[in-house]
CSV table of C-alpha atoms and ligand atoms in Angstrom, one decimal:
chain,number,residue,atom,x,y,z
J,681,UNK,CA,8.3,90.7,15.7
J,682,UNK,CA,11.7,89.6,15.0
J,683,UNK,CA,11.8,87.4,18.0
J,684,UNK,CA,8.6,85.9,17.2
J,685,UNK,CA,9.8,85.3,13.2
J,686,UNK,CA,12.6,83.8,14.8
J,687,UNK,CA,11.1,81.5,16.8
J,688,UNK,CA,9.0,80.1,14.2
J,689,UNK,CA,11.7,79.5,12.3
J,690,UNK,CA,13.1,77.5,14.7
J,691,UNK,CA,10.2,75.1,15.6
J,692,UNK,CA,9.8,75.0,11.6
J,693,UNK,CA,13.4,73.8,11.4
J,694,UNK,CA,12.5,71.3,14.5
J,695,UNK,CA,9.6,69.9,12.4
J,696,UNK,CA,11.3,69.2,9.4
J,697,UNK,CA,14.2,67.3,11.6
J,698,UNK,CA,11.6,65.5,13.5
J,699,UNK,CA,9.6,64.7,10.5
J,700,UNK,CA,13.0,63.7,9.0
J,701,UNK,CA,13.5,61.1,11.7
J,702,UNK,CA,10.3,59.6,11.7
J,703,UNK,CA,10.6,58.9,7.7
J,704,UNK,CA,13.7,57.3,8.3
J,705,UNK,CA,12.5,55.5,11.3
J,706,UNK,CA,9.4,54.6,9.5
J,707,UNK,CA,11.4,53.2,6.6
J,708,UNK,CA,14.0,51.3,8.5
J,709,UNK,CA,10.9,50.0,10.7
J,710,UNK,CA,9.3,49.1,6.9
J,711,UNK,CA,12.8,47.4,6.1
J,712,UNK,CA,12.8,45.1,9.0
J,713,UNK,CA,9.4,44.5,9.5
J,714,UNK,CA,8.1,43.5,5.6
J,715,UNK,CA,7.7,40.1,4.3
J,716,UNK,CA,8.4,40.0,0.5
J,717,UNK,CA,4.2,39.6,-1.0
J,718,UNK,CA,5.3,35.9,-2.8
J,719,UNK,CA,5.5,34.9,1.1
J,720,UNK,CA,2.6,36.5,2.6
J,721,UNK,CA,0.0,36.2,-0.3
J,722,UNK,CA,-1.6,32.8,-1.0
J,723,UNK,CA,-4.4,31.9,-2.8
J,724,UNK,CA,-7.7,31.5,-1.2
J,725,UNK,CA,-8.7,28.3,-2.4
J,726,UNK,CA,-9.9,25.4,-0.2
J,727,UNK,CA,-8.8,27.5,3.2
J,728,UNK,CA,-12.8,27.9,4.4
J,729,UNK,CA,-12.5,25.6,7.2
J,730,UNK,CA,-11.2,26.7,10.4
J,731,UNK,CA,-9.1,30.7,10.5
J,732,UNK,CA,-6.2,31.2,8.3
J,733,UNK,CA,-3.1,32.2,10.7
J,734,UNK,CA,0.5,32.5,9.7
J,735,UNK,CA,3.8,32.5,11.7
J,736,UNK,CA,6.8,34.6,10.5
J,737,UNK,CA,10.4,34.9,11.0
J,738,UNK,CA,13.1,36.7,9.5
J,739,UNK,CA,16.8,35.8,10.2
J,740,UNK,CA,20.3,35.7,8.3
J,741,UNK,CA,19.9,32.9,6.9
J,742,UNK,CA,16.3,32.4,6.0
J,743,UNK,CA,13.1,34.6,5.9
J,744,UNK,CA,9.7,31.8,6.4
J,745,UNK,CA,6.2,32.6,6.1
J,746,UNK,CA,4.3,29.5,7.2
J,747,UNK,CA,0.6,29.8,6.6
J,748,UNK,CA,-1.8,27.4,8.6
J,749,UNK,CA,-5.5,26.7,9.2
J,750,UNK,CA,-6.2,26.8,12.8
J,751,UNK,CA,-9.7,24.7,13.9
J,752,UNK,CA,-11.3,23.4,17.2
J,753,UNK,CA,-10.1,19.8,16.4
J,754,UNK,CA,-7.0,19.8,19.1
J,755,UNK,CA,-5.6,17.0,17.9
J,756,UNK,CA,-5.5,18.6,14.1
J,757,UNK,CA,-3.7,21.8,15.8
J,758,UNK,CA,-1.2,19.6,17.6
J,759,UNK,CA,-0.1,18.0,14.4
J,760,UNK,CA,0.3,21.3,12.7
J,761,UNK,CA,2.4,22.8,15.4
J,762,UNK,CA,4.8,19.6,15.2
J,763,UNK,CA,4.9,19.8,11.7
J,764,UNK,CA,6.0,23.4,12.3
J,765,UNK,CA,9.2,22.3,14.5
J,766,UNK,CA,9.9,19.6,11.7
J,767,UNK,CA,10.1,22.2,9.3
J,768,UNK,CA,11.9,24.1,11.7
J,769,UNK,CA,14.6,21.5,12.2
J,770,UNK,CA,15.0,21.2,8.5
J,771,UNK,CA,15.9,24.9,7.9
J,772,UNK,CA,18.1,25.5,10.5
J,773,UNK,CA,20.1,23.2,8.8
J,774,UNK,CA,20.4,25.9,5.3
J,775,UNK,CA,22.7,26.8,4.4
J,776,UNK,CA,23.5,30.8,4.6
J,777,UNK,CA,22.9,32.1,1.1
J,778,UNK,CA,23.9,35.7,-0.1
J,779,UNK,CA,20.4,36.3,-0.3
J,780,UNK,CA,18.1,34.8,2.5
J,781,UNK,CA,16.2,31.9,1.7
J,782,UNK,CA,12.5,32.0,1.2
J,783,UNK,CA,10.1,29.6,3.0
J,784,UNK,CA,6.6,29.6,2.4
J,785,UNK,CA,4.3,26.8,4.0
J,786,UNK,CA,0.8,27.1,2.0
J,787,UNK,CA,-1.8,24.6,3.2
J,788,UNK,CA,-5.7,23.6,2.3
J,789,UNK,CA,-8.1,22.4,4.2
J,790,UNK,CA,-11.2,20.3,3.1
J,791,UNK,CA,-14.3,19.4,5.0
J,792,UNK,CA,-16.3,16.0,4.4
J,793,UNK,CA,-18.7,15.1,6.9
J,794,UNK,CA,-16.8,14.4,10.0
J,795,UNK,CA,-13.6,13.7,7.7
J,796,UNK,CA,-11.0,17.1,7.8
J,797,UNK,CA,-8.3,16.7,5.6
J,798,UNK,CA,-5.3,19.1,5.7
J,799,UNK,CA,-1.9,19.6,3.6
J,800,UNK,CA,1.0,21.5,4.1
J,801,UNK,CA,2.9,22.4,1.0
J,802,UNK,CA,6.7,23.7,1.7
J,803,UNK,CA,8.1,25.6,-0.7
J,804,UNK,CA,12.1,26.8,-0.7
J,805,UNK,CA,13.2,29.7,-2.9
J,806,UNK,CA,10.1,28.8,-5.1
J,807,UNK,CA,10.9,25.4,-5.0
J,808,UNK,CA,8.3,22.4,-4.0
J,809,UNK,CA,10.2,20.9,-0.6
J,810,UNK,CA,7.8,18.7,1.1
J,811,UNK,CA,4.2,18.3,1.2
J,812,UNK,CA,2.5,16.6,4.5
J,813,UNK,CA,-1.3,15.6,4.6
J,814,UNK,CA,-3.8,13.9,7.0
J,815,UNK,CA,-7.2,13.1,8.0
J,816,UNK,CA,-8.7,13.9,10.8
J,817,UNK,CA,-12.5,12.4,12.8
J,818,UNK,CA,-13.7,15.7,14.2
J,819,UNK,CA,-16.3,13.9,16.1
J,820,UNK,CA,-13.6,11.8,17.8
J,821,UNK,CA,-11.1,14.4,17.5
J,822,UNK,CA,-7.9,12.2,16.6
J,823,UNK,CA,-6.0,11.8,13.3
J,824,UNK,CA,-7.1,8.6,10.8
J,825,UNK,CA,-5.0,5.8,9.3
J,826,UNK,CA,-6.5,5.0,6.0
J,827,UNK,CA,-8.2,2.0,7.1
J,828,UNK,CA,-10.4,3.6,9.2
J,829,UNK,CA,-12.8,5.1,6.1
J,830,UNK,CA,-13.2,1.0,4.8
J,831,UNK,CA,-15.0,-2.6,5.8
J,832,UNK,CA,-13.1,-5.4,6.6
J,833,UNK,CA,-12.3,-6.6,3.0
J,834,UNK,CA,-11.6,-2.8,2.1
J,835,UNK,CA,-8.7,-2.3,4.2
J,836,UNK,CA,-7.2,-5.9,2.4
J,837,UNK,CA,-7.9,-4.0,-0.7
J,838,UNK,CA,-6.4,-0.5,-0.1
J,839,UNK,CA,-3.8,-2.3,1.7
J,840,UNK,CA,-2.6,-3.9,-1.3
J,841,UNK,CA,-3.4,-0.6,-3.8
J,842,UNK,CA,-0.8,0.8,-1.7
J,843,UNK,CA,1.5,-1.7,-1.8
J,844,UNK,CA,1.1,-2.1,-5.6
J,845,UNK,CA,1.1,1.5,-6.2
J,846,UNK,CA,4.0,2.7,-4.6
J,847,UNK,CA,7.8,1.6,-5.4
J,848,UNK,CA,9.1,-0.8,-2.9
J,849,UNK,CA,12.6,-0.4,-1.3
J,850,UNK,CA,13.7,-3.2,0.2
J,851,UNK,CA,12.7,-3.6,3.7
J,852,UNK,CA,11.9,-5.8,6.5
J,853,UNK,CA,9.0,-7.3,7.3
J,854,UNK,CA,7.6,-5.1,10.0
J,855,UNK,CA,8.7,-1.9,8.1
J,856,UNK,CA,6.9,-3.4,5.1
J,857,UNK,CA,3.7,-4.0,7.1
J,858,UNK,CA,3.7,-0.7,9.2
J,859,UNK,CA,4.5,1.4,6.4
J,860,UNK,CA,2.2,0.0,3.8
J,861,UNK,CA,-0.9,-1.2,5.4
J,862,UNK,CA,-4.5,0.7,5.7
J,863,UNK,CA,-4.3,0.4,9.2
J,864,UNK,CA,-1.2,2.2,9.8
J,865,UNK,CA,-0.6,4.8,6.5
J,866,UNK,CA,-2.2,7.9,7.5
J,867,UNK,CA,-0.6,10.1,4.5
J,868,UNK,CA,-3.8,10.8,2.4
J,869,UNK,CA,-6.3,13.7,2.2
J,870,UNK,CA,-10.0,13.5,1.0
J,871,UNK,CA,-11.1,15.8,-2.1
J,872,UNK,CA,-14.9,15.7,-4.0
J,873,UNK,CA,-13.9,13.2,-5.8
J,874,UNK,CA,-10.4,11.3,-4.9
J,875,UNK,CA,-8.9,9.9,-1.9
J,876,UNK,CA,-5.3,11.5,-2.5
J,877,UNK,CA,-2.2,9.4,-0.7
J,878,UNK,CA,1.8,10.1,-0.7
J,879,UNK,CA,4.2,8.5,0.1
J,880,UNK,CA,8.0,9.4,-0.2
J,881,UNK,CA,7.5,11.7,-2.8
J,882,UNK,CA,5.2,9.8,-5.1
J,883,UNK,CA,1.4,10.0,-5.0
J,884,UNK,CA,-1.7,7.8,-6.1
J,885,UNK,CA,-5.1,8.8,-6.0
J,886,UNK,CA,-7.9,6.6,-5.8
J,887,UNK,CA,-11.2,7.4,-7.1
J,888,UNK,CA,-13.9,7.2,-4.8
J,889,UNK,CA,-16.6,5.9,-6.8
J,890,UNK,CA,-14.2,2.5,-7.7
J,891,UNK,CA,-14.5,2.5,-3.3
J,892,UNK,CA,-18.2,2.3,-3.0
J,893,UNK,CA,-18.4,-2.0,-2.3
J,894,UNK,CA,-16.2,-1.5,0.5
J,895,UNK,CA,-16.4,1.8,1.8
J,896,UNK,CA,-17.1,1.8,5.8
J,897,UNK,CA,-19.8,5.1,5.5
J,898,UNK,CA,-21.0,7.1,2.9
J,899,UNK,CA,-17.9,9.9,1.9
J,900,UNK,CA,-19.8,13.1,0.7
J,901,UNK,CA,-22.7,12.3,-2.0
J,902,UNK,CA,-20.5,8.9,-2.2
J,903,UNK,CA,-22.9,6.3,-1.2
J,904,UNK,CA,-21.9,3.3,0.4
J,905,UNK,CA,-22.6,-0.2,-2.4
J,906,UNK,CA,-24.9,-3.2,-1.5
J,907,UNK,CA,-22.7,-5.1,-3.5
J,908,UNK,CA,-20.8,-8.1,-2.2
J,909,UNK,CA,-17.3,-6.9,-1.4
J,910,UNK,CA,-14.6,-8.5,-4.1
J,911,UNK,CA,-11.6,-10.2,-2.6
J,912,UNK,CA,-8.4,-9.0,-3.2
J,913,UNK,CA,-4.6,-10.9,-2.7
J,914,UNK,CA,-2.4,-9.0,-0.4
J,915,UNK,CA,1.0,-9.7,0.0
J,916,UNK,CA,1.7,-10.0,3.4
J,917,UNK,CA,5.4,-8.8,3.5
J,918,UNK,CA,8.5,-10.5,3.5
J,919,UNK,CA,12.0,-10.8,4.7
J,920,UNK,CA,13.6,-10.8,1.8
J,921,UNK,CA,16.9,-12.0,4.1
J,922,UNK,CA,15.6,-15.0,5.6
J,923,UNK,CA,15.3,-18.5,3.8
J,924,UNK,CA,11.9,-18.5,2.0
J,925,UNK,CA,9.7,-21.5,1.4
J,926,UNK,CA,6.5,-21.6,-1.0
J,927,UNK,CA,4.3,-24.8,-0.1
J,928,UNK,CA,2.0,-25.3,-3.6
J,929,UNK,CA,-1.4,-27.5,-3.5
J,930,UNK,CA,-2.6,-28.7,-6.4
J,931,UNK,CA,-6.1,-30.5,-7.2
J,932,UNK,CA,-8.7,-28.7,-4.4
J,933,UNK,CA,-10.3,-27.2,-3.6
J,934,UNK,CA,-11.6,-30.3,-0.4
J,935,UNK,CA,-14.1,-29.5,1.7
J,936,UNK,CA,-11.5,-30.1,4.8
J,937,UNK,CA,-8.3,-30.5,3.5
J,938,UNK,CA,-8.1,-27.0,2.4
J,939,UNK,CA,-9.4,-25.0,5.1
J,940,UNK,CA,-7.0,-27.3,7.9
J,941,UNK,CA,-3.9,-26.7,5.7
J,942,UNK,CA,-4.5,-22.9,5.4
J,943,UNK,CA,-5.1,-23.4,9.7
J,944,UNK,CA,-1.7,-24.5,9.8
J,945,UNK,CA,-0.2,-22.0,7.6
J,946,UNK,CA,-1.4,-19.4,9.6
J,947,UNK,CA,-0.3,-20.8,12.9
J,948,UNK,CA,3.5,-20.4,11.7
J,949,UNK,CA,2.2,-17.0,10.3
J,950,UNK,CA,2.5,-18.1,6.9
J,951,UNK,CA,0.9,-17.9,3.6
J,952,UNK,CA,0.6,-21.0,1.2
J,953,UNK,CA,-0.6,-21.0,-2.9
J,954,UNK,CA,-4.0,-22.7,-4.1
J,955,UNK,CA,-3.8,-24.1,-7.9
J,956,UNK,CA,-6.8,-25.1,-8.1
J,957,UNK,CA,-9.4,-27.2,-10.7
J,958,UNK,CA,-11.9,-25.0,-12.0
J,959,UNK,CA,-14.5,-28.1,-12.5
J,960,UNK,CA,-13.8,-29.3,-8.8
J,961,UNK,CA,-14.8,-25.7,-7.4
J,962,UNK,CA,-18.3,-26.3,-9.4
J,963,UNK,CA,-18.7,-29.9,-8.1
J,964,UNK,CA,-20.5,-28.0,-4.8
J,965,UNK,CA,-22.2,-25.3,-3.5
J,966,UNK,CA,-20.0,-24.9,-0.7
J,967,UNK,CA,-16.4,-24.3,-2.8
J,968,UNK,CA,-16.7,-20.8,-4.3
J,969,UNK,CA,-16.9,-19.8,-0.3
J,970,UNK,CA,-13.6,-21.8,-0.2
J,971,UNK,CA,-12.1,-20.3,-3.2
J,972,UNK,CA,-12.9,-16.9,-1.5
J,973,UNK,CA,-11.6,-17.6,1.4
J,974,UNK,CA,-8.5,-18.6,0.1
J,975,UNK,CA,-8.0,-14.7,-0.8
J,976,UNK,CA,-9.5,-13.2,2.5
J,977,UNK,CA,-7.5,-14.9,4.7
J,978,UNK,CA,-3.9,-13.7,2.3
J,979,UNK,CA,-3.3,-16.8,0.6
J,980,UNK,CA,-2.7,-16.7,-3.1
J,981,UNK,CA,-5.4,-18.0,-5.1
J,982,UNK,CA,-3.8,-20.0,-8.6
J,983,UNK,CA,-5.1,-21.6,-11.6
J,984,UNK,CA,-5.1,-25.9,-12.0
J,985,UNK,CA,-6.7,-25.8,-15.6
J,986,UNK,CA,-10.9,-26.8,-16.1
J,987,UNK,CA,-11.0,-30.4,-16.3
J,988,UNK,CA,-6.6,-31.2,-15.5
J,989,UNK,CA,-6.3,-32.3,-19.1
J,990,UNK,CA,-2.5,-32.3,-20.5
J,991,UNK,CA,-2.3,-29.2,-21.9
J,992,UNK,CA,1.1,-30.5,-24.5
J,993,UNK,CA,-1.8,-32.5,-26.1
J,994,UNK,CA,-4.5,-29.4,-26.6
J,995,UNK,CA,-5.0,-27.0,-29.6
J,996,UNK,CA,-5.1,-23.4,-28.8
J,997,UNK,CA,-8.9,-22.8,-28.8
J,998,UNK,CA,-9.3,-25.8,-26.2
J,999,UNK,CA,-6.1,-24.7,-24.3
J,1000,UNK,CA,-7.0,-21.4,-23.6
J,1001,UNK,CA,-10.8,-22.7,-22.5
J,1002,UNK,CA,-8.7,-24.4,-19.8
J,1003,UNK,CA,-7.1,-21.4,-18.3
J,1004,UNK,CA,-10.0,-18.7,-19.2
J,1005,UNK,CA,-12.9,-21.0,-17.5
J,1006,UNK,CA,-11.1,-21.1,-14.3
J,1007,UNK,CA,-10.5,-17.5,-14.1
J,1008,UNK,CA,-13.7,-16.7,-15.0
J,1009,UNK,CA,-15.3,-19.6,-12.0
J,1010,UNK,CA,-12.6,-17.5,-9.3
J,1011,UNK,CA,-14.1,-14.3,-10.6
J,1012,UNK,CA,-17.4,-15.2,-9.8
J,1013,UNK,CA,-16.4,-16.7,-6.4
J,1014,UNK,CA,-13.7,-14.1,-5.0
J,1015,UNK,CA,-14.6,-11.0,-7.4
J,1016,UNK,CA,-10.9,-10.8,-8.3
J,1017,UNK,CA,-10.2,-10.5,-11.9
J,1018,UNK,CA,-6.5,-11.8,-11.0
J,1019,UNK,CA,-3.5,-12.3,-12.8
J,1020,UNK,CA,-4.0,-15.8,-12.0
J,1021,UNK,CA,-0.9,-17.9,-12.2
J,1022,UNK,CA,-1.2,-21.4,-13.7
J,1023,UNK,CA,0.3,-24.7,-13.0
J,1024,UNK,CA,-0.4,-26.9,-16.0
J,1025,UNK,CA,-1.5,-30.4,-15.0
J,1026,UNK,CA,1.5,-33.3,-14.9
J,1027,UNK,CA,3.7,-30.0,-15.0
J,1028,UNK,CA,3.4,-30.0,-18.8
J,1029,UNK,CA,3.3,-26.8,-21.1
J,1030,UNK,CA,5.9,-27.5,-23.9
J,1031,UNK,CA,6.8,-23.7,-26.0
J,1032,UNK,CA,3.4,-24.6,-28.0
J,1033,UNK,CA,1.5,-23.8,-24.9
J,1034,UNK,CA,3.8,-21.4,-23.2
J,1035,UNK,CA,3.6,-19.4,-27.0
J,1036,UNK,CA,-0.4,-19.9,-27.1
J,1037,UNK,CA,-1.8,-18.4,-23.4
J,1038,UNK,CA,-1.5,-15.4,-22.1
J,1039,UNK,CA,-0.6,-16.5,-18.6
J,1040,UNK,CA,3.0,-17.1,-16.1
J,1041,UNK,CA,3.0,-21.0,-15.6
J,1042,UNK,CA,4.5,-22.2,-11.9
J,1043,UNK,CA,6.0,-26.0,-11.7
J,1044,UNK,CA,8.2,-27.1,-8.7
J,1045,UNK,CA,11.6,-27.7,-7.7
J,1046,UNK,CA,10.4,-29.9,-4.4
J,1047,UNK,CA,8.0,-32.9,-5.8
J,1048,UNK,CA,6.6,-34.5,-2.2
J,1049,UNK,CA,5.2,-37.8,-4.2
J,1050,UNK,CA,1.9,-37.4,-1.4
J,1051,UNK,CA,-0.3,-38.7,-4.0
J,1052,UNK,CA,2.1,-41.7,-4.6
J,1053,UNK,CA,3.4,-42.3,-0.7
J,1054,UNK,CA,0.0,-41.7,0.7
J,1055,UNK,CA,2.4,-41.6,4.2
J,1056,UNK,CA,2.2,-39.3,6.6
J,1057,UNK,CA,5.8,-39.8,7.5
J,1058,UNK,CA,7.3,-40.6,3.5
J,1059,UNK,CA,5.8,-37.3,2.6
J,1060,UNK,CA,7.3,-35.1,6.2
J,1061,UNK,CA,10.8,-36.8,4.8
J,1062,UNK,CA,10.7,-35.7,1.4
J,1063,UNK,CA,9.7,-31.8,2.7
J,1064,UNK,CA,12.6,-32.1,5.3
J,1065,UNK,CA,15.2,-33.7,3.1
J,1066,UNK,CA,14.7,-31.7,-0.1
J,1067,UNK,CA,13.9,-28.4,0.6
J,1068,UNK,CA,16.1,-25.3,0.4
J,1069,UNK,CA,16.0,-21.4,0.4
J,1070,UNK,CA,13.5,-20.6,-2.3
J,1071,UNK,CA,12.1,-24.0,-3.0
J,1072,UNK,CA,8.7,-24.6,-4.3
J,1073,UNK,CA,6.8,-27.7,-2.9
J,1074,UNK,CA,4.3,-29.7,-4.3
J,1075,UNK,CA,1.3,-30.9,-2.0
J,1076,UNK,CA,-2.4,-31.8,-3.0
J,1077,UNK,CA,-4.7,-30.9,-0.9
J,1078,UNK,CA,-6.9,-33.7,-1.6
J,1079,UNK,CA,-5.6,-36.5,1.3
J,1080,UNK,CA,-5.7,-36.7,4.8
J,1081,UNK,CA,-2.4,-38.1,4.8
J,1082,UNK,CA,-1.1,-35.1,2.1
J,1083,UNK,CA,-2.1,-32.6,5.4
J,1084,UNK,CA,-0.7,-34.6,7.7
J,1085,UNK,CA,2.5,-34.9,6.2
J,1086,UNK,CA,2.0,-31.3,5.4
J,1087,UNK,CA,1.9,-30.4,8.9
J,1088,UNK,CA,5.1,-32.5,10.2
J,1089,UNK,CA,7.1,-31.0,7.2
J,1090,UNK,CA,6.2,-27.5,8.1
J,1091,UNK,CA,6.9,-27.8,11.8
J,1092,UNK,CA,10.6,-29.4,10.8
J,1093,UNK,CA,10.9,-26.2,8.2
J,1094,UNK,CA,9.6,-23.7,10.9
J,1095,UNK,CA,12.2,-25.0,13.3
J,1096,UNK,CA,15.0,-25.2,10.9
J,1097,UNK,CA,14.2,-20.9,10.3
J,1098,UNK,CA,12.2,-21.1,7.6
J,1099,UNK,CA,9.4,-18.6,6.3
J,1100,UNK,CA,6.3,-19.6,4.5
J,1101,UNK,CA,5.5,-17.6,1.4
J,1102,UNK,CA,2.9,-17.8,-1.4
J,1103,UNK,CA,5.1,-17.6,-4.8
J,1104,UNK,CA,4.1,-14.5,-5.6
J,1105,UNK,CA,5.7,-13.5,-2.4
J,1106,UNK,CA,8.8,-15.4,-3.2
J,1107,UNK,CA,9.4,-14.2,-6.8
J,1108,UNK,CA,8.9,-10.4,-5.0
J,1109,UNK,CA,11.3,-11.3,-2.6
J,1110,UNK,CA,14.0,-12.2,-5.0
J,1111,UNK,CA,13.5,-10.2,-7.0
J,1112,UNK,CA,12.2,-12.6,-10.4
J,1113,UNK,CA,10.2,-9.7,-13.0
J,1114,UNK,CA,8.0,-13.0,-13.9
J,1115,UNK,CA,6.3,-13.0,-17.0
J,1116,UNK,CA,3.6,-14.6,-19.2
J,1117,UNK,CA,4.8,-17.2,-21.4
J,1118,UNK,CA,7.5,-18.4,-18.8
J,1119,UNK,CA,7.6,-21.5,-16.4
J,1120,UNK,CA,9.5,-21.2,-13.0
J,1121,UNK,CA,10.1,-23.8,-10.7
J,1122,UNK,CA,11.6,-22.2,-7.8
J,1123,UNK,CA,12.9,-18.7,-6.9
J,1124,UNK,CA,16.8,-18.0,-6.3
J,1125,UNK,CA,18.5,-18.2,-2.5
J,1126,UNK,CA,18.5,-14.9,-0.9
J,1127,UNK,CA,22.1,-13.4,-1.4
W,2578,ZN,ZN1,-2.9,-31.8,-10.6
């Protein structure tokens, strides 16, 4: 009996050490293996598409819980992963903390008909990091720029949404273009009701039923408008470094003259400004598709007064008809409520007018004298000899010999290194905060 009492009280003694061991091996294993629960718990919400995975890692420095929708859509998986060794990149450059830093990648996912939108929000130590989203076509399986939900005209418009909407560093030309145009910005993410875009940092959402004119395909219970597609101005970008020219025609719109100048703008991949006479655009059917086109094709559309009356000699009532009539005749043509920007006729608004409108008046600093000259060569002189980095020129696009003189002076420009901008472009470029109630002539030489 004694031997038997004994040896129970051994393997009791055994037991207790083991269980002993495993406890502590249990709770070391605990130690190393748990993820603190603000990592590793999310919230539900807008994760029903696709499984919900996670990767972890614990080191010195950092301890990461990335959440992440996985889907069939291969292209939507590749993008995640890189995203994963951006973020990855980024946090191996932390800095060792006493306590380890705490990364947590949450994400949502949001099906709309063939659209998939995902965002990854980065969070360190509790703090908002970075947030990433795109759109993706299942059907085609690739990721979408912006553009690719619009028609034609759309992309114009979201093009210059995003370059109105977001603050703009000063950059070149390309950069300008690559990073703010609908066919390249791919940093948005489609909700019920929004189409949500970033961009360093800042955000703008655009409501989807203000899309519905030129949406490419019905977006959820969005349906696609009948209604003519409005025109929009889009700033096509500038190097703000080289020397900057803004050719100005007064008087159209012509029923040839117009269309061959904007031509030859284009050809030196230029844009040109249109102040044009509200009453001439009504003198035939065929103007207001002028007028519009003035817009589509990135020109800058402007305002000549109603009937080119001198505006120093008007009383406010009549005055402002001038202006108001021929914004309201664009508007009906283009379906852009504007700004407009006005040229008085003969260059005349004395303080009375400047004080009575509501509008940013543009004269010149480069008068060609076409309607004087009425010679091809006089007026290719004038634009040669006079102009300089941030001139604005005075043409009318009313003459054959106004284009043609048009078109030797812009070749001399092009070849001397000069750019073609609409003024808008110009006072952008250099900076001018223009305002109603001021006249400017020309905008300042780059620096
Ligand atoms: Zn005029």
């Amino acid at each position: 009996m004694q031997v038997k009492r004994n040896t129970i009280q051994k393997k009791a003694i055994l037991a207790l050490v083991l269980l002993g061991v495993l406890v502590i091996g249990l709770g070391v294993l605990y130690k190393v293996t748990r993820y603190p629960s603000e990592l590793t718990q999310v919230s539900l919400e807008n994760k029903t598409v696709g499984s919900h995975e996670q990767v972890k890692e614990k080191n010195d420095t950092m301890i990461k819980v990335y959440h992440y929708p996985k889907t069939s859509v291969k292209s939507l998986n590749q993008w995640i992963e890189n995203e994963h060794k951006h973020n990855d990149e980024m946090m191996s450059k932390l800095k060792k903390a006493e306590q380890a830093h705490l990364v947590k990648q949450d994400y949502s996912i949001k099906e709309t008909d063939d659209y998939l939108s995902v965002a990854l929000i980065l969070n360190v130590d509790g703090k908002p990091q970075k947030q990433t989203q795109r759109t993706f076509s299942k059907k085609d399986d690739t990721m979408l720029p912006i553009g690719a939900l619009f028609n034609d005209t759309g992309q114009n418009i979201i093009s210059s949404l995003l370059r109105n909407n977001y603050k703009q560093e000063k950059m070149s030309r390309n950069d300008y273009l690559q990073t703010y145009s609908a066919a390249e910005f791919k940093d948005f993410y489609i909700d019920e009701e929004t189409i949500k875009t970033m961009h360093a940092g800042q955000t703008f959402d655009l409501p989807l039923k203000e899309t519905l004119t030129y949406l490419k395909n019905n977006i959820g219970k969005h349906t696609v408008s009948k209604e003519p597609t409005p025109s929009v101005y889009l700033d096509a970008g500038v190097d703000p470094d080289k020397k900057l020219v803004a050719f100005t025609f007064d008087d159209g719109p012509h029923w040839e003259v117009t269309e061959k100048i904007m031509d030859t703008l284009e050809k030196y991949d230029g844009q040109g400004t249109f102040f044009m006479v509200g009453q001439r655009v009504e003198e035939s059917k065929d103007y207001p598709r002028i007028v519009k086109s003035v817009l589509d094709r990135g020109h800058q559309l402007a305002n000549h007064s109603y009937s080119h009356e001198n505006f120093n000699s008007l009383e406010k009532k009549p005055l402002n008809e001038q202006i108001d009539k021929t914004n309201d005749i664009f508007y009906k043509a283009t379906g852009y409520k504007g700004p407009y920007m006005v040229r008085p006729p003969y260059g005349n608004a004395n303080e009375f007018v400047r004080n009575n409108t509501n509008s940013v008046f543009v004269n010149w600093s480069v008068d060609t004298l076409d309607w004087q000259s009425r010679n091809k060569n006089a007026i290719c002189n004038e634009i040669q000899k006079q102009s300089h980095d941030g001139a604005i020129i005075l043409i009318h696009d009313l003459y054959e010999t106004s284009y043609e003189g048009f078109e030797c002076g812009i070749k001399k420009l092009a070849d001397e290194g000069y750019t073609f901008v609409t003024v808008e472009e110009l006072f952008k470029a250099r900076g001018i905060q223009y305002e109603t109630g001021e006249i400017y002539t020309w905008g300042p030489k780059a620096n």
